């Protein structure tokens, strides 16, 4: 068991090392897009399916409450899987459009959709929200992995993909959590570094 644990650490560290050489410019670009959105008075809308829902929740919690600095809340919305909305739509067999319908109800020009979409399987709920954002001309930042074929052809030149260099779902979700936290810290630093 100890050997397995050490192998997991090694795998995680190697993924982070690869990401640290490939992703900093993209993460900085995403951060600047979010800062610009917030300074315009717009909001961040986040979604994720399955275990990626937790990363979307964390991201919105960091924006609404705080990351490390005490500061005003940033306007942000989580497209929900945890509510009567979900139950009602599931009853009507509309689960694939659950995020899309919520997104269409709250999104306005100038907002940004942050979509956590690590792997292509069973991600129609997120893809439909991305497609809706693209059709409305709303910028999308999507966090994916090396298995990102499901995103190809959806995004425009104004959108951004952050593709973690990994295929194993647990490493990808772990890496996405790091990226979400890093973006929140960079947003705080950019907007409140004088504090």
Short mmCIF file of C-alpha atoms in Angstrom, two decimals:
data_model
loop_
_atom_site.label_atom_id
_atom_site.label_comp_id
_atom_site.label_asym_id
_atom_site.label_seq_id
_atom_site.Cartn_x
_atom_site.Cartn_y
_atom_site.Cartn_z
CA UNK A 1 0.00 0.00 0.00
CA UNK A 2 2.87 2.38 0.78
CA UNK A 3 4.29 1.86 -2.72
CA UNK A 4 0.89 2.68 -4.23
CA UNK A 5 0.68 5.87 -2.18
CA UNK A 6 4.17 6.93 -3.25
CA UNK A 7 3.24 6.23 -6.87
CA UNK A 8 0.16 8.47 -6.51
CA UNK A 9 2.32 11.29 -5.14
CA UNK A 10 4.76 10.86 -8.01
CA UNK A 11 1.96 10.87 -10.58
CA UNK A 12 0.42 14.00 -9.06
CA UNK A 13 3.76 15.81 -8.87
CA UNK A 14 4.64 14.92 -12.46
CA UNK A 15 1.27 16.24 -13.66
CA UNK A 16 1.86 19.52 -11.80
CA UNK A 17 5.40 19.81 -13.20
CA UNK A 18 4.07 19.35 -16.75
CA UNK A 19 1.28 21.85 -16.12
CA UNK A 20 3.72 24.38 -14.65
CA UNK A 21 5.67 24.45 -17.91
CA UNK A 22 2.66 24.44 -20.26
CA UNK A 23 -0.12 26.47 -18.63
CA UNK A 24 1.09 29.67 -16.91
CA UNK A 25 0.47 31.97 -19.90
CA UNK A 26 -3.01 30.53 -20.41
CA UNK A 27 -3.84 30.82 -16.70
CA UNK A 28 -2.63 34.44 -16.71
CA UNK A 29 -4.80 35.14 -19.76
CA UNK A 30 -7.83 33.58 -18.03
CA UNK A 31 -7.15 35.66 -14.92
CA UNK A 32 -6.99 38.88 -16.93
CA UNK A 33 -10.24 38.01 -18.72
CA UNK A 34 -11.95 37.48 -15.35
CA UNK A 35 -10.50 40.70 -13.88
CA UNK A 36 -11.72 42.67 -16.92
CA UNK A 37 -15.16 41.07 -16.61
CA UNK A 38 -15.44 42.01 -12.94
CA UNK A 39 -14.20 45.57 -13.52
CA UNK A 40 -16.92 46.00 -16.18
CA UNK A 41 -19.51 45.11 -13.54
CA UNK A 42 -20.30 41.73 -15.09
CA UNK A 43 -20.41 38.33 -13.44
CA UNK A 44 -18.75 34.94 -13.59
CA UNK A 45 -20.98 31.91 -14.23
CA UNK A 46 -19.47 28.50 -13.43
CA UNK A 47 -20.51 24.92 -14.10
CA UNK A 48 -19.18 21.39 -13.90
CA UNK A 49 -20.70 17.93 -13.97
CA UNK A 50 -20.01 14.93 -11.74
CA UNK A 51 -16.89 15.38 -9.62
CA UNK A 52 -16.09 18.57 -11.53
CA UNK A 53 -19.17 20.13 -9.96
CA UNK A 54 -17.16 20.39 -6.76
CA UNK A 55 -14.50 22.48 -8.51
CA UNK A 56 -17.20 24.78 -9.90
CA UNK A 57 -18.66 25.14 -6.39
CA UNK A 58 -15.24 25.91 -4.92
CA UNK A 59 -14.53 28.50 -7.61
CA UNK A 60 -17.80 30.36 -6.98
CA UNK A 61 -17.34 30.11 -3.20
CA UNK A 62 -13.88 31.69 -3.55
CA UNK A 63 -15.32 34.54 -5.62
CA UNK A 64 -18.47 35.16 -3.57
CA UNK A 65 -16.92 34.90 -0.13
CA UNK A 66 -13.18 35.32 -0.32
CA UNK A 67 -10.08 33.41 -1.25
CA UNK A 68 -7.43 34.56 1.23
CA UNK A 69 -8.04 38.32 1.37
CA UNK A 70 -10.99 39.90 3.12
CA UNK A 71 -12.64 41.83 0.28
CA UNK A 72 -16.05 42.55 -1.25
CA UNK A 73 -17.84 39.66 -2.93
CA UNK A 74 -17.36 39.24 -6.66
CA UNK A 75 -20.57 38.65 -8.63
CA UNK A 76 -20.67 34.97 -9.53
CA UNK A 77 -23.27 32.29 -10.11
CA UNK A 78 -23.06 28.49 -9.87
CA UNK A 79 -25.21 26.59 -12.36
CA UNK A 80 -26.79 24.22 -9.89
CA UNK A 81 -27.23 20.48 -9.64
CA UNK A 82 -28.40 20.66 -6.02
CA UNK A 83 -31.85 22.13 -6.07
CA UNK A 84 -35.54 21.81 -6.76
CA UNK A 85 -34.69 23.17 -10.24
CA UNK A 86 -32.67 20.04 -10.92
CA UNK A 87 -35.41 17.79 -9.55
CA UNK A 88 -38.13 19.50 -11.62
CA UNK A 89 -36.11 19.34 -14.83
CA UNK A 90 -35.10 15.73 -14.22
CA UNK A 91 -38.77 14.92 -13.80
CA UNK A 92 -39.39 16.41 -17.26
CA UNK A 93 -36.37 14.50 -18.67
CA UNK A 94 -34.47 17.71 -19.38
CA UNK A 95 -31.25 16.89 -17.54
CA UNK A 96 -29.04 17.52 -20.60
CA UNK A 97 -30.33 21.10 -20.84
CA UNK A 98 -30.29 21.79 -17.08
CA UNK A 99 -27.26 24.11 -17.19
CA UNK A 100 -28.25 25.57 -20.55
CA UNK A 101 -31.64 26.70 -19.25
CA UNK A 102 -30.15 28.21 -16.08
CA UNK A 103 -27.41 29.90 -18.11
CA UNK A 104 -29.89 31.41 -20.56
CA UNK A 105 -31.90 32.81 -17.64
CA UNK A 106 -28.99 34.62 -15.93
CA UNK A 107 -26.32 35.33 -18.59
CA UNK A 108 -25.82 38.82 -20.00
CA UNK A 109 -23.39 40.25 -22.52
CA UNK A 110 -20.01 40.76 -20.88
CA UNK A 111 -20.35 37.83 -18.48
CA UNK A 112 -17.94 34.87 -18.60
CA UNK A 113 -18.81 31.17 -18.42
CA UNK A 114 -16.21 29.05 -16.60
CA UNK A 115 -16.82 25.40 -17.53
CA UNK A 116 -15.06 22.46 -15.91
CA UNK A 117 -15.13 19.69 -18.51
CA UNK A 118 -12.29 17.25 -17.83
CA UNK A 119 -13.33 14.34 -20.06
CA UNK A 120 -15.82 13.80 -22.88
CA UNK A 121 -17.98 11.10 -21.31
CA UNK A 122 -21.40 12.14 -20.01
CA UNK A 123 -20.69 15.85 -20.35
CA UNK A 124 -23.56 16.94 -22.60
CA UNK A 125 -24.94 19.07 -19.76
CA UNK A 126 -21.75 21.21 -19.79
CA UNK A 127 -21.35 21.14 -23.59
CA UNK A 128 -24.89 22.49 -24.00
CA UNK A 129 -24.11 25.41 -21.66
CA UNK A 130 -20.89 26.13 -23.59
CA UNK A 131 -22.77 26.00 -26.88
CA UNK A 132 -25.39 28.39 -25.54
CA UNK A 133 -22.67 30.83 -24.38
CA UNK A 134 -20.92 30.71 -27.75
CA UNK A 135 -24.21 31.32 -29.58
CA UNK A 136 -24.89 34.35 -27.36
CA UNK A 137 -21.37 35.74 -27.87
CA UNK A 138 -20.50 35.25 -24.20
CA UNK A 139 -16.86 34.39 -23.50
CA UNK A 140 -16.10 30.86 -22.33
CA UNK A 141 -13.11 29.67 -20.33
CA UNK A 142 -13.14 25.87 -20.26
CA UNK A 143 -10.87 23.63 -18.21
CA UNK A 144 -10.24 20.33 -19.99
CA UNK A 145 -7.56 17.65 -20.24
CA UNK A 146 -5.58 15.88 -22.94
CA UNK A 147 -8.90 14.18 -23.78
CA UNK A 148 -10.45 17.38 -25.14
CA UNK A 149 -11.94 16.30 -28.48
CA UNK A 150 -15.43 17.09 -27.17
CA UNK A 151 -14.51 20.80 -27.03
CA UNK A 152 -12.89 21.05 -30.44
CA UNK A 153 -14.93 23.14 -32.87
CA UNK A 154 -17.08 24.76 -30.16
CA UNK A 155 -14.91 27.63 -29.03
CA UNK A 156 -14.33 30.92 -30.84
CA UNK A 157 -11.21 33.09 -31.01
CA UNK A 158 -12.51 35.02 -27.98
CA UNK A 159 -12.77 31.88 -25.81
CA UNK A 160 -10.01 30.10 -23.92
CA UNK A 161 -9.23 26.47 -23.18
CA UNK A 162 -6.98 25.44 -20.30
CA UNK A 163 -6.06 21.83 -21.11
CA UNK A 164 -4.38 20.08 -18.19
CA UNK A 165 -1.68 17.70 -19.50
CA UNK A 166 -3.19 14.51 -18.08
CA UNK A 167 -5.73 11.82 -19.00
CA UNK A 168 -6.50 10.22 -15.64
CA UNK A 169 -9.67 11.80 -14.26
CA UNK A 170 -8.47 12.04 -10.67
CA UNK A 171 -5.30 13.91 -11.68
CA UNK A 172 -7.28 16.20 -14.00
CA UNK A 173 -9.83 17.15 -11.34
CA UNK A 174 -7.01 17.68 -8.85
CA UNK A 175 -5.20 19.91 -11.37
CA UNK A 176 -8.37 21.86 -12.12
CA UNK A 177 -8.76 22.55 -8.39
CA UNK A 178 -5.23 23.97 -8.31
CA UNK A 179 -5.92 26.14 -11.38
CA UNK A 180 -9.20 27.43 -9.89
CA UNK A 181 -7.43 28.37 -6.66
CA UNK A 182 -4.52 29.95 -8.53
CA UNK A 183 -6.88 32.08 -10.63
CA UNK A 184 -8.73 33.25 -7.51
CA UNK A 185 -5.46 34.18 -5.81
CA UNK A 186 -4.26 36.03 -8.91
CA UNK A 187 -7.58 37.89 -9.24
CA UNK A 188 -7.34 38.99 -5.59
CA UNK A 189 -3.71 40.02 -6.06
CA UNK A 190 -4.49 41.98 -9.23
CA UNK A 191 -7.46 43.86 -7.78
CA UNK A 192 -6.30 44.29 -4.18
CA UNK A 193 -2.49 44.16 -4.21
CA UNK A 194 -2.41 47.68 -2.75
CA UNK A 195 -4.14 46.44 0.43
#
